[in-house]
């Protein structure tokens, strides 16, 4: 009788043991570990990719100052192999677009991209083997979202982000990652949540599902109130309130302005005819794409990034593509004549017609575009015109707000991205902010995708009183007919250029110099020179003109 009474307790005990065993077994199956190489195989200040486990997992080992770190192998942005990147002090920089990841934590520290990468447990065991332990999920995904705090009912503060671009997205995520638990509102002028805007000019037929930075469910999951199709029309810095175009008034404790730019549209006869387009939004891209066909003659006015990228897309979809540019070569103002001439050849070889050192005097047609009259008297047939003539700042809402702006409309901010009005921060295209690579932090407004990400992070840190100054080097890129050009630094005032490599075969580095100092570089086919240059400037070091004259393609290996 007693034995039968105790049977249930015995069964419960066995079940508990079985449950614990099952949990332990599941935990074991969740991880993989092993000796991946010998410590001597990883050179000091060097990197090595190693296999881990039998399922194709790989880790990146980095040795720096005698310590070994194990992190994910790919950049979380577009998957560039980090082993080909540039090592800095405690971080590795992506060779393609300049994002940086901390060696100890895997956290993203510079941009573009939203996610951090995994960081794995590593130890040197007896005999000199490097043993790594990693979650299988991390090995498979090779990226991770930093932990974000939920909204708390006890926190009555409201932070507002105005702008639906990269700066606004990163600011929102960083605020939650850095402990802000109050109400968080994003105000977006477009009908979509933030998306990868720079892809639009490279591929006009993209759907929103291909370029959204985060799925729509992300914002609800992390207690971010997102208001779409809504614009800021007035800001009152003294009262800490703002008015929206839907008639709503909102109060804030802190606000981040990242409203970006709008395409420049010039006063020109015929400018308001049908089929004259600017290219800024997804709607613009779709409008252009729906109006071009294999029978279309397309004229693009503007020979910098938007115009040339659109031309590269259109030439394989249309009857003819003509680029009209005011400068002697494409990209002359940003990349210089040497690279501009080589890029011109790349385009003409692909069938794009270039009309350089010319302007459009008139757009001809009655209701719809029929052609353009150039400054030299030539008339070119046109069914579609794309304007790529630069942009102006979206900051009209600051009129009378008390927030200081430059004559061009950019917002003046300090090294913490705060304006002259307490609690009002600005970033992205509109911010005229200190630039590390520009004459000891001289201010400039720079419309770069990666820099906008970075501004979002720095603004968020300072909004939650974690004082963090700007410290980044501008880094941007373009993709033309499958060829990537990368630019690092800020070469506005260069007085000479130094080149090295084979420009004809597109394996080349062009250095922009001011005196004996290199202030910027453009590279094509010679990674990771642009990333190495950016990392060098970030660490406070300079690169001399004499060094790149002697070693244009190898200086970064010293």
Coordinates of C-alpha atoms in Angstrom, one line a residue:
X1 CA 0.0 0.0 0.0
X2 CA 2.7 2.4 1.0
X3 CA 4.7 1.6 -2.2
X4 CA 1.7 2.4 -4.3
X5 CA 1.1 5.7 -2.5
X6 CA 4.7 6.7 -3.3
X7 CA 4.6 5.7 -7.0
X8 CA 3.1 9.1 -8.2
X9 CA 5.8 11.0 -6.3
X10 CA 8.4 8.8 -7.9
X11 CA 6.9 9.3 -11.3
X12 CA 6.9 13.1 -10.8
X13 CA 10.5 12.9 -9.9
X14 CA 11.4 11.0 -13.0
X15 CA 9.4 13.4 -15.2
X16 CA 11.3 16.3 -13.6
X17 CA 14.6 14.6 -14.3
X18 CA 13.5 13.9 -17.9
X19 CA 12.4 17.5 -18.4
X20 CA 15.7 18.9 -17.1
X21 CA 17.5 16.4 -19.3
X22 CA 15.5 17.5 -22.3
X23 CA 16.3 21.1 -21.7
X24 CA 20.0 20.5 -21.2
X25 CA 20.0 18.4 -24.4
X26 CA 18.3 21.2 -26.3
X27 CA 20.8 23.7 -25.0
X28 CA 23.6 21.5 -26.2
X29 CA 22.1 21.1 -29.6
X30 CA 21.7 24.9 -29.8
X31 CA 25.4 25.5 -29.7
X32 CA 28.4 24.2 -31.6
X33 CA 32.0 24.4 -30.4
X34 CA 35.4 23.2 -31.5
X35 CA 39.1 24.1 -32.0
X36 CA 39.1 26.0 -35.3
X37 CA 42.9 26.6 -35.8
X38 CA 46.1 27.1 -33.9
X39 CA 46.8 30.5 -32.3
X40 CA 50.0 30.8 -34.3
X41 CA 48.0 30.7 -37.6
X42 CA 46.4 34.1 -36.8
X43 CA 49.0 36.9 -37.2
X44 CA 48.9 39.8 -34.8
X45 CA 46.7 42.6 -36.1
X46 CA 45.5 40.0 -38.7
X47 CA 42.3 38.1 -39.5
X48 CA 41.4 34.6 -40.5
X49 CA 38.1 32.9 -41.4
X50 CA 37.7 29.4 -39.9
X51 CA 35.2 26.6 -40.2
X52 CA 33.1 25.8 -37.1
X53 CA 30.9 22.7 -37.0
X54 CA 29.7 20.3 -39.7
X55 CA 26.9 22.5 -41.0
X56 CA 29.1 25.0 -42.9
X57 CA 29.4 27.6 -40.1
X58 CA 32.2 30.0 -40.3
X59 CA 33.7 32.5 -37.8
X60 CA 36.1 35.4 -38.3
X61 CA 39.1 35.3 -35.9
X62 CA 40.9 38.6 -35.2
X63 CA 44.1 39.0 -33.2
X64 CA 44.9 42.4 -31.8
X65 CA 47.4 43.3 -29.1
X66 CA 47.8 39.6 -28.4
X67 CA 44.1 39.0 -27.8
X68 CA 41.9 36.8 -30.1
X69 CA 38.3 37.7 -30.9
X70 CA 35.7 35.7 -32.8
X71 CA 32.9 37.5 -34.6
X72 CA 30.6 37.0 -37.6
X73 CA 32.2 36.9 -41.0
X74 CA 30.0 39.2 -43.0
X75 CA 28.9 42.8 -42.8
X76 CA 25.2 43.1 -41.8
X77 CA 24.5 45.6 -44.5
X78 CA 25.1 43.8 -47.8
X79 CA 27.1 40.8 -46.7
X80 CA 30.6 41.9 -47.6
X81 CA 33.3 39.6 -46.3
X82 CA 34.9 41.4 -43.3
X83 CA 38.2 39.5 -43.7
X84 CA 38.8 41.7 -46.7
X85 CA 38.1 44.9 -44.7
X86 CA 40.3 47.3 -42.7
X87 CA 41.2 46.7 -39.1
X88 CA 41.0 49.6 -36.7
X89 CA 41.7 49.9 -33.0
X90 CA 39.2 47.4 -31.6
X91 CA 37.0 47.2 -34.7
X92 CA 36.8 46.0 -38.3
X93 CA 35.5 48.2 -41.2
X94 CA 33.6 46.7 -44.1
X95 CA 35.5 47.0 -47.4
X96 CA 32.4 47.8 -49.5
X97 CA 30.6 50.6 -47.7
X98 CA 32.5 51.4 -44.5
X99 CA 30.4 50.0 -41.7
X100 CA 32.3 49.2 -38.5
X101 CA 31.9 46.5 -36.0
X102 CA 33.3 46.2 -32.4
X103 CA 35.6 43.2 -32.0
X104 CA 34.6 42.5 -28.4
X105 CA 30.8 42.8 -28.8
X106 CA 30.1 42.7 -32.5
X107 CA 28.0 45.9 -32.1
X108 CA 27.7 48.2 -35.2
X109 CA 29.6 51.4 -34.5
X110 CA 29.6 53.1 -37.9
X111 CA 27.3 52.7 -40.9
X112 CA 25.4 51.9 -43.2
X113 CA 23.3 49.0 -41.9
X114 CA 21.0 48.5 -39.0
X115 CA 22.1 45.2 -37.4
X116 CA 25.1 44.2 -35.3
X117 CA 27.0 40.9 -35.9
X118 CA 27.4 37.9 -33.6
X119 CA 30.3 37.8 -31.2
X120 CA 31.4 34.3 -30.1
X121 CA 33.1 32.8 -27.0
X122 CA 36.8 32.1 -27.7
X123 CA 39.7 30.7 -25.7
X124 CA 43.1 29.4 -26.3
X125 CA 43.3 25.9 -24.9
X126 CA 46.3 23.7 -24.0
X127 CA 48.5 23.1 -27.0
X128 CA 47.7 26.5 -28.6
X129 CA 44.4 25.6 -30.2
X130 CA 41.7 28.3 -30.6
X131 CA 38.4 27.0 -29.3
X132 CA 35.2 28.8 -30.3
X133 CA 31.7 28.3 -29.0
X134 CA 28.7 29.7 -31.0
X135 CA 25.0 29.5 -31.2
X136 CA 24.0 27.7 -34.4
X137 CA 21.3 30.4 -35.1
X138 CA 24.0 33.1 -35.0
X139 CA 26.2 31.2 -37.4
X140 CA 23.4 30.9 -39.8
X141 CA 22.0 34.4 -39.6
X142 CA 25.4 36.2 -39.2
X143 CA 23.5 39.3 -37.9
X144 CA 21.6 40.3 -34.7
X145 CA 19.4 43.0 -33.5
X146 CA 20.5 44.6 -30.2
X147 CA 18.1 44.3 -27.3
X148 CA 15.5 47.0 -27.2
X149 CA 13.6 48.1 -24.2
X150 CA 9.7 48.2 -24.2
X151 CA 7.7 51.3 -23.5
X152 CA 7.0 51.8 -19.8
X153 CA 3.7 53.3 -18.4
X154 CA 5.7 55.1 -15.8
X155 CA 7.8 57.1 -18.3
X156 CA 5.9 60.2 -19.4
X157 CA 8.5 61.6 -21.7
X158 CA 7.8 61.9 -25.5
X159 CA 10.6 61.8 -28.1
X160 CA 9.6 62.7 -31.7
X161 CA 11.6 61.8 -34.8
X162 CA 10.6 63.8 -37.9
X163 CA 11.7 62.0 -41.1
X164 CA 11.3 58.6 -42.7
X165 CA 14.9 58.0 -43.9
X166 CA 17.9 56.2 -42.6
X167 CA 18.7 58.8 -39.9
X168 CA 15.2 58.6 -38.4
X169 CA 15.2 54.8 -38.5
X170 CA 18.5 54.4 -36.7
X171 CA 17.6 57.1 -34.2
X172 CA 14.4 55.2 -33.2
X173 CA 16.2 51.9 -32.9
X174 CA 19.1 53.4 -30.9
X175 CA 16.8 55.1 -28.5
X176 CA 15.1 51.9 -27.6
X177 CA 18.5 50.1 -27.5
X178 CA 19.9 52.7 -25.1
X179 CA 17.1 52.5 -22.6
X180 CA 14.5 55.1 -23.7
X181 CA 11.2 53.7 -22.5
X182 CA 8.9 56.7 -23.0
X183 CA 6.6 57.4 -25.9
X184 CA 8.5 57.3 -29.2
X185 CA 6.9 58.7 -32.4
X186 CA 8.2 58.7 -36.0
X187 CA 6.6 61.1 -38.5
X188 CA 7.1 60.0 -42.1
X189 CA 6.0 62.1 -45.1
X190 CA 5.6 59.1 -47.4
X191 CA 3.1 56.3 -47.3
X192 CA 5.8 53.8 -46.5
X193 CA 8.0 53.2 -43.4
X194 CA 11.7 53.9 -44.0
X195 CA 13.2 52.2 -47.0
X196 CA 16.6 52.0 -48.9
X197 CA 16.2 55.1 -50.9
X198 CA 19.6 55.0 -52.7
X199 CA 18.5 51.9 -54.6
X200 CA 15.8 53.8 -56.5
X201 CA 18.0 55.4 -59.1
X202 CA 19.8 52.1 -59.7
X203 CA 16.7 50.1 -60.3
X204 CA 13.4 51.9 -61.0
X205 CA 11.1 48.9 -60.8
X206 CA 11.7 47.9 -57.2
X207 CA 8.8 47.0 -55.0
X208 CA 8.6 48.3 -51.4
X209 CA 8.9 44.8 -50.0
X210 CA 12.4 44.6 -51.5
X211 CA 13.7 47.8 -50.0
X212 CA 12.0 48.4 -46.6
X213 CA 14.6 48.8 -43.8
X214 CA 12.3 47.0 -41.4
X215 CA 8.9 45.2 -41.8
X216 CA 5.8 47.1 -40.7
X217 CA 5.4 44.8 -37.8
X218 CA 8.8 45.9 -36.3
X219 CA 7.4 49.3 -35.1
X220 CA 4.5 47.8 -33.2
X221 CA 6.7 45.1 -31.7
X222 CA 9.1 47.7 -30.3
X223 CA 6.5 50.4 -29.3
X224 CA 7.3 52.9 -32.0
X225 CA 4.3 55.0 -33.0
X226 CA 4.8 55.6 -36.8
X227 CA 2.7 58.2 -38.6
X228 CA 2.8 57.8 -42.4
X229 CA 1.6 60.4 -45.0
X230 CA 2.3 63.1 -42.4
X231 CA 4.4 66.2 -42.6
X232 CA 5.7 68.7 -40.1
X233 CA 4.5 72.2 -40.9
X234 CA 5.7 74.2 -37.9
X235 CA 8.0 73.8 -34.9
X236 CA 7.9 76.0 -31.8
X237 CA 11.2 75.4 -30.0
X238 CA 10.4 77.6 -27.0
X239 CA 7.1 75.8 -26.3
X240 CA 8.4 72.4 -27.4
X241 CA 5.5 71.7 -29.6
X242 CA 5.0 71.0 -33.3
X243 CA 2.1 71.2 -35.8
X244 CA 1.4 68.6 -38.4
X245 CA -0.3 68.9 -41.8
X246 CA -3.2 66.8 -40.5
X247 CA -4.0 69.6 -38.0
X248 CA -2.6 67.7 -35.0
X249 CA -0.4 69.5 -32.4
X250 CA 2.1 67.5 -30.4
X251 CA 4.4 68.2 -27.5
X252 CA 7.8 66.8 -27.0
X253 CA 10.6 66.5 -24.5
X254 CA 13.2 66.1 -27.3
X255 CA 12.9 66.1 -31.1
X256 CA 15.2 64.8 -33.9
X257 CA 14.7 66.5 -37.3
X258 CA 15.8 64.4 -40.2
X259 CA 13.5 65.6 -43.0
X260 CA 16.1 65.2 -45.8
X261 CA 16.1 67.0 -49.1
X262 CA 13.8 67.5 -52.1
X263 CA 14.8 67.3 -55.7
X264 CA 15.8 70.6 -57.3
X265 CA 13.4 71.7 -60.1
X266 CA 14.6 74.6 -62.2
X267 CA 12.6 77.4 -63.9
X268 CA 12.7 76.4 -67.5
X269 CA 10.3 76.7 -70.5
X270 CA 8.3 73.4 -70.7
X271 CA 9.3 72.2 -67.2
X272 CA 5.7 71.5 -66.3
X273 CA 5.0 69.3 -69.3
X274 CA 3.9 65.7 -68.7
X275 CA 6.7 63.1 -68.4
X276 CA 9.2 65.5 -66.8
X277 CA 10.3 63.8 -63.6
X278 CA 12.5 64.2 -60.6
X279 CA 13.7 61.1 -58.7
X280 CA 13.5 61.1 -54.9
X281 CA 10.8 58.8 -53.8
X282 CA 9.6 55.3 -54.6
X283 CA 6.5 56.9 -56.2
X284 CA 8.9 58.9 -58.5
X285 CA 10.7 55.8 -59.5
X286 CA 7.5 53.9 -60.3
X287 CA 6.2 56.9 -62.3
X288 CA 9.3 57.0 -64.4
X289 CA 9.4 53.3 -64.9
X290 CA 5.7 53.1 -66.0
X291 CA 6.4 55.8 -68.7
X292 CA 9.5 54.2 -70.3
X293 CA 9.5 51.4 -72.8
X294 CA 11.8 49.9 -75.5
X295 CA 10.6 52.7 -77.8
X296 CA 11.3 55.6 -75.4
X297 CA 13.9 58.3 -76.0
X298 CA 15.0 59.3 -72.5
X299 CA 17.0 62.5 -71.7
X300 CA 18.6 62.9 -68.3
X301 CA 19.6 66.4 -67.3
X302 CA 22.4 66.1 -64.7
X303 CA 25.6 64.1 -64.8
X304 CA 26.2 63.2 -61.1
X305 CA 25.0 60.3 -59.0
X306 CA 21.2 60.4 -59.6
X307 CA 21.5 61.1 -63.3
X308 CA 24.2 58.7 -64.1
X309 CA 22.7 55.8 -62.1
X310 CA 19.3 56.3 -63.8
X311 CA 21.0 56.4 -67.2
X312 CA 22.8 53.1 -66.4
X313 CA 19.4 51.5 -65.7
X314 CA 17.4 53.1 -68.5
X315 CA 19.9 52.3 -71.4
X316 CA 18.9 48.6 -71.3
X317 CA 15.2 49.4 -71.1
X318 CA 14.8 52.2 -73.7
X319 CA 15.5 53.1 -77.3
X320 CA 18.0 55.8 -76.5
X321 CA 19.4 57.5 -73.4
X322 CA 21.1 60.9 -73.5
X323 CA 22.8 62.6 -70.5
X324 CA 23.1 66.4 -70.7
X325 CA 25.7 67.8 -68.2
X326 CA 26.9 71.3 -67.5
X327 CA 30.4 70.1 -66.6
X328 CA 33.1 68.8 -69.0
X329 CA 32.8 65.2 -67.6
X330 CA 30.4 63.3 -65.5
X331 CA 31.0 63.4 -61.7
X332 CA 33.5 66.2 -62.3
X333 CA 32.6 68.2 -59.2
X334 CA 32.7 65.1 -56.9
X335 CA 35.3 62.8 -58.4
X336 CA 37.4 65.0 -60.7
X337 CA 38.1 65.0 -64.4
X338 CA 40.4 61.9 -64.5
X339 CA 37.8 59.5 -63.2
X340 CA 35.0 61.4 -64.8
X341 CA 36.5 60.8 -68.3
X342 CA 36.9 57.1 -67.6
X343 CA 33.3 56.9 -66.4
X344 CA 32.3 58.7 -69.5
X345 CA 33.9 56.0 -71.6
X346 CA 32.2 53.3 -69.6
X347 CA 28.8 54.9 -70.4
X348 CA 29.5 55.5 -74.1
X349 CA 30.7 52.0 -74.5
X350 CA 27.3 50.9 -73.2
X351 CA 25.4 53.1 -75.6
X352 CA 24.6 56.1 -73.5
X353 CA 25.0 59.4 -75.4
X354 CA 26.7 62.2 -73.5
X355 CA 26.2 65.9 -74.2
X356 CA 28.7 67.6 -71.9
X357 CA 29.4 71.3 -71.3
X358 CA 25.9 72.0 -72.3
X359 CA 22.6 73.0 -70.7
X360 CA 18.9 72.5 -71.6
X361 CA 17.4 75.8 -72.8
X362 CA 13.9 74.6 -73.4
X363 CA 11.7 71.5 -73.1
X364 CA 9.6 71.1 -76.2
X365 CA 6.1 69.8 -76.5
X366 CA 2.5 70.7 -76.1
X367 CA 1.1 68.7 -73.2
X368 CA 3.7 66.0 -73.2
X369 CA 7.5 66.1 -73.7
X370 CA 8.7 65.8 -77.3
X371 CA 12.3 67.0 -77.1
X372 CA 14.8 69.3 -75.6
X373 CA 16.6 72.3 -77.0
X374 CA 20.3 72.5 -75.9
X375 CA 22.4 75.5 -75.4
X376 CA 24.3 74.9 -78.6
X377 CA 21.1 74.9 -80.7
X378 CA 20.8 71.1 -81.0
X379 CA 17.3 69.6 -80.5
X380 CA 17.2 66.0 -79.1
X381 CA 14.0 63.9 -79.3
X382 CA 12.6 63.0 -75.9
X383 CA 9.6 61.0 -74.5
X384 CA 10.8 61.1 -70.9
X385 CA 13.0 63.6 -69.1
X386 CA 14.6 62.9 -65.7
X387 CA 16.0 65.8 -63.8
X388 CA 19.1 65.1 -61.7
X389 CA 20.1 68.6 -60.8
X390 CA 20.8 68.3 -57.1
X391 CA 18.5 69.0 -54.1
X392 CA 17.4 71.6 -51.6
X393 CA 16.8 71.2 -47.9
X394 CA 13.4 70.3 -46.5
X395 CA 13.4 72.8 -43.6
X396 CA 10.8 75.4 -44.4
X397 CA 8.9 74.4 -41.3
X398 CA 11.6 76.0 -39.2
X399 CA 10.8 79.5 -40.3
X400 CA 10.2 81.5 -37.1
X401 CA 11.0 78.5 -34.9
X402 CA 14.1 80.0 -33.3
X403 CA 16.3 77.2 -34.7
X404 CA 19.3 78.6 -36.5
X405 CA 19.7 77.8 -40.2
X406 CA 22.3 78.7 -42.9
X407 CA 21.4 80.8 -45.9
X408 CA 20.9 77.6 -47.9
X409 CA 18.4 76.3 -45.4
X410 CA 20.6 73.6 -43.7
X411 CA 20.3 73.3 -39.9
X412 CA 23.3 74.4 -37.9
X413 CA 24.2 71.8 -35.2
X414 CA 27.1 71.2 -32.8
X415 CA 29.3 68.1 -32.4
X416 CA 26.4 66.5 -30.5
X417 CA 23.9 67.2 -33.3
X418 CA 22.0 69.6 -31.1
X419 CA 20.8 73.0 -32.5
X420 CA 20.9 76.3 -30.7
X421 CA 17.6 75.3 -29.1
X422 CA 17.8 72.8 -26.2
X423 CA 16.2 69.5 -27.0
X424 CA 16.1 70.1 -30.8
X425 CA 18.5 67.8 -32.7
X426 CA 19.0 67.5 -36.4
X427 CA 20.8 65.0 -38.7
X428 CA 21.0 63.5 -42.1
X429 CA 21.0 65.7 -45.3
X430 CA 19.7 68.8 -43.5
X431 CA 22.4 69.0 -40.8
X432 CA 25.3 71.3 -41.2
X433 CA 27.5 69.4 -38.8
X434 CA 31.2 69.1 -37.8
X435 CA 33.1 66.8 -40.1
X436 CA 36.1 65.0 -38.7
X437 CA 37.8 64.8 -42.1
X438 CA 37.3 68.5 -42.9
X439 CA 39.8 71.0 -41.6
X440 CA 39.5 70.0 -37.9
X441 CA 35.8 69.5 -37.7
X442 CA 34.7 72.3 -39.9
X443 CA 30.9 72.2 -40.5
X444 CA 29.4 70.9 -43.7
X445 CA 26.0 69.5 -44.9
X446 CA 26.7 66.2 -46.6
X447 CA 23.9 64.0 -48.1
X448 CA 25.4 60.6 -47.7
X449 CA 23.4 57.4 -46.9
X450 CA 25.9 56.0 -44.4
X451 CA 26.4 59.4 -42.7
X452 CA 22.6 59.7 -42.2
X453 CA 22.7 56.3 -40.3
X454 CA 25.5 57.6 -38.1
X455 CA 23.8 60.8 -37.4
X456 CA 20.7 58.9 -36.2
X457 CA 22.8 57.0 -33.7
X458 CA 24.7 60.0 -32.4
X459 CA 21.5 62.0 -32.0
X460 CA 19.8 59.2 -30.0
X461 CA 22.8 58.8 -27.6
X462 CA 22.7 62.5 -26.9
X463 CA 18.9 62.7 -26.6
X464 CA 19.2 60.1 -23.7
X465 CA 22.1 62.2 -22.1
X466 CA 24.9 59.8 -23.1
X467 CA 27.1 62.6 -24.4
X468 CA 28.8 61.4 -27.6
X469 CA 30.4 63.7 -30.1
X470 CA 30.5 63.1 -33.9
X471 CA 33.6 61.2 -35.0
X472 CA 33.2 59.6 -38.4
X473 CA 34.6 60.0 -41.9
X474 CA 32.2 60.4 -44.8
X475 CA 32.0 57.3 -47.0
X476 CA 29.8 56.8 -50.1
X477 CA 29.7 54.8 -53.2
X478 CA 28.0 54.2 -56.5
X479 CA 27.4 51.2 -58.7
X480 CA 27.6 51.7 -62.5
X481 CA 27.1 48.8 -64.9
X482 CA 28.1 46.4 -62.1
X483 CA 31.3 48.3 -61.2
X484 CA 31.5 49.8 -57.7
X485 CA 33.2 53.2 -57.0
X486 CA 33.9 54.0 -53.4
X487 CA 34.7 57.4 -51.9
X488 CA 36.0 58.2 -48.4
X489 CA 36.9 61.6 -46.9
X490 CA 35.8 65.1 -47.8
X491 CA 37.6 66.5 -50.8
X492 CA 35.8 69.8 -51.3
X493 CA 39.0 71.9 -51.2
X494 CA 41.5 69.6 -53.0
X495 CA 44.1 71.3 -55.1
X496 CA 45.8 68.3 -56.7
X497 CA 45.1 64.6 -57.5
X498 CA 47.4 61.6 -57.3
X499 CA 46.5 58.4 -59.0
X500 CA 47.8 54.8 -59.0
X501 CA 46.8 51.5 -60.6
X502 CA 45.3 50.7 -64.0
X503 CA 42.5 53.2 -64.8
X504 CA 41.6 51.6 -68.1
X505 CA 40.9 48.2 -66.4
X506 CA 39.1 49.9 -63.5
X507 CA 41.6 49.0 -60.8
X508 CA 42.6 52.4 -59.6
X509 CA 42.8 54.7 -56.7
X510 CA 42.5 58.5 -57.0
X511 CA 43.7 60.6 -54.1
X512 CA 42.5 64.2 -53.6
X513 CA 45.2 66.3 -51.9
X514 CA 45.4 69.7 -50.2
X515 CA 49.0 70.6 -49.9
X516 CA 50.8 67.4 -48.8
X517 CA 47.7 66.0 -47.1
X518 CA 45.3 63.5 -48.6
X519 CA 41.8 64.6 -47.8
X520 CA 39.8 62.1 -49.8
X521 CA 40.1 59.1 -52.1
X522 CA 38.0 57.4 -54.8
X523 CA 38.7 53.7 -55.5
X524 CA 37.5 51.2 -58.0
X525 CA 38.6 47.5 -57.9
X526 CA 41.2 48.0 -55.3
X527 CA 39.5 47.2 -52.0
X528 CA 40.0 47.9 -49.1
X529 CA 41.9 51.1 -49.7
X530 CA 38.9 53.4 -49.2
X531 CA 38.0 51.6 -46.0
X532 CA 41.6 51.7 -44.8
X533 CA 41.8 55.4 -45.5
X534 CA 38.5 56.1 -43.6
X535 CA 39.8 54.1 -40.7
X536 CA 43.1 55.9 -40.7
X537 CA 41.4 59.3 -40.5
X538 CA 39.0 58.0 -37.8
X539 CA 42.0 57.1 -35.6
X540 CA 43.4 60.6 -35.9
X541 CA 46.2 59.8 -38.4
X542 CA 46.9 61.6 -41.6
X543 CA 48.0 60.3 -45.0
X544 CA 50.6 62.3 -46.9
X545 CA 50.6 63.0 -50.6
X546 CA 54.2 61.8 -50.7
X547 CA 53.2 58.4 -49.3
X548 CA 50.6 57.8 -52.0
X549 CA 52.9 59.0 -54.7
X550 CA 55.3 56.3 -53.7
X551 CA 52.8 53.6 -52.8
X552 CA 49.4 54.3 -54.2
X553 CA 48.0 50.8 -53.9
X554 CA 50.1 49.4 -51.0
X555 CA 50.4 52.1 -48.3
X556 CA 47.6 50.5 -46.2
X557 CA 49.6 47.3 -45.9
X558 CA 52.4 48.8 -43.9

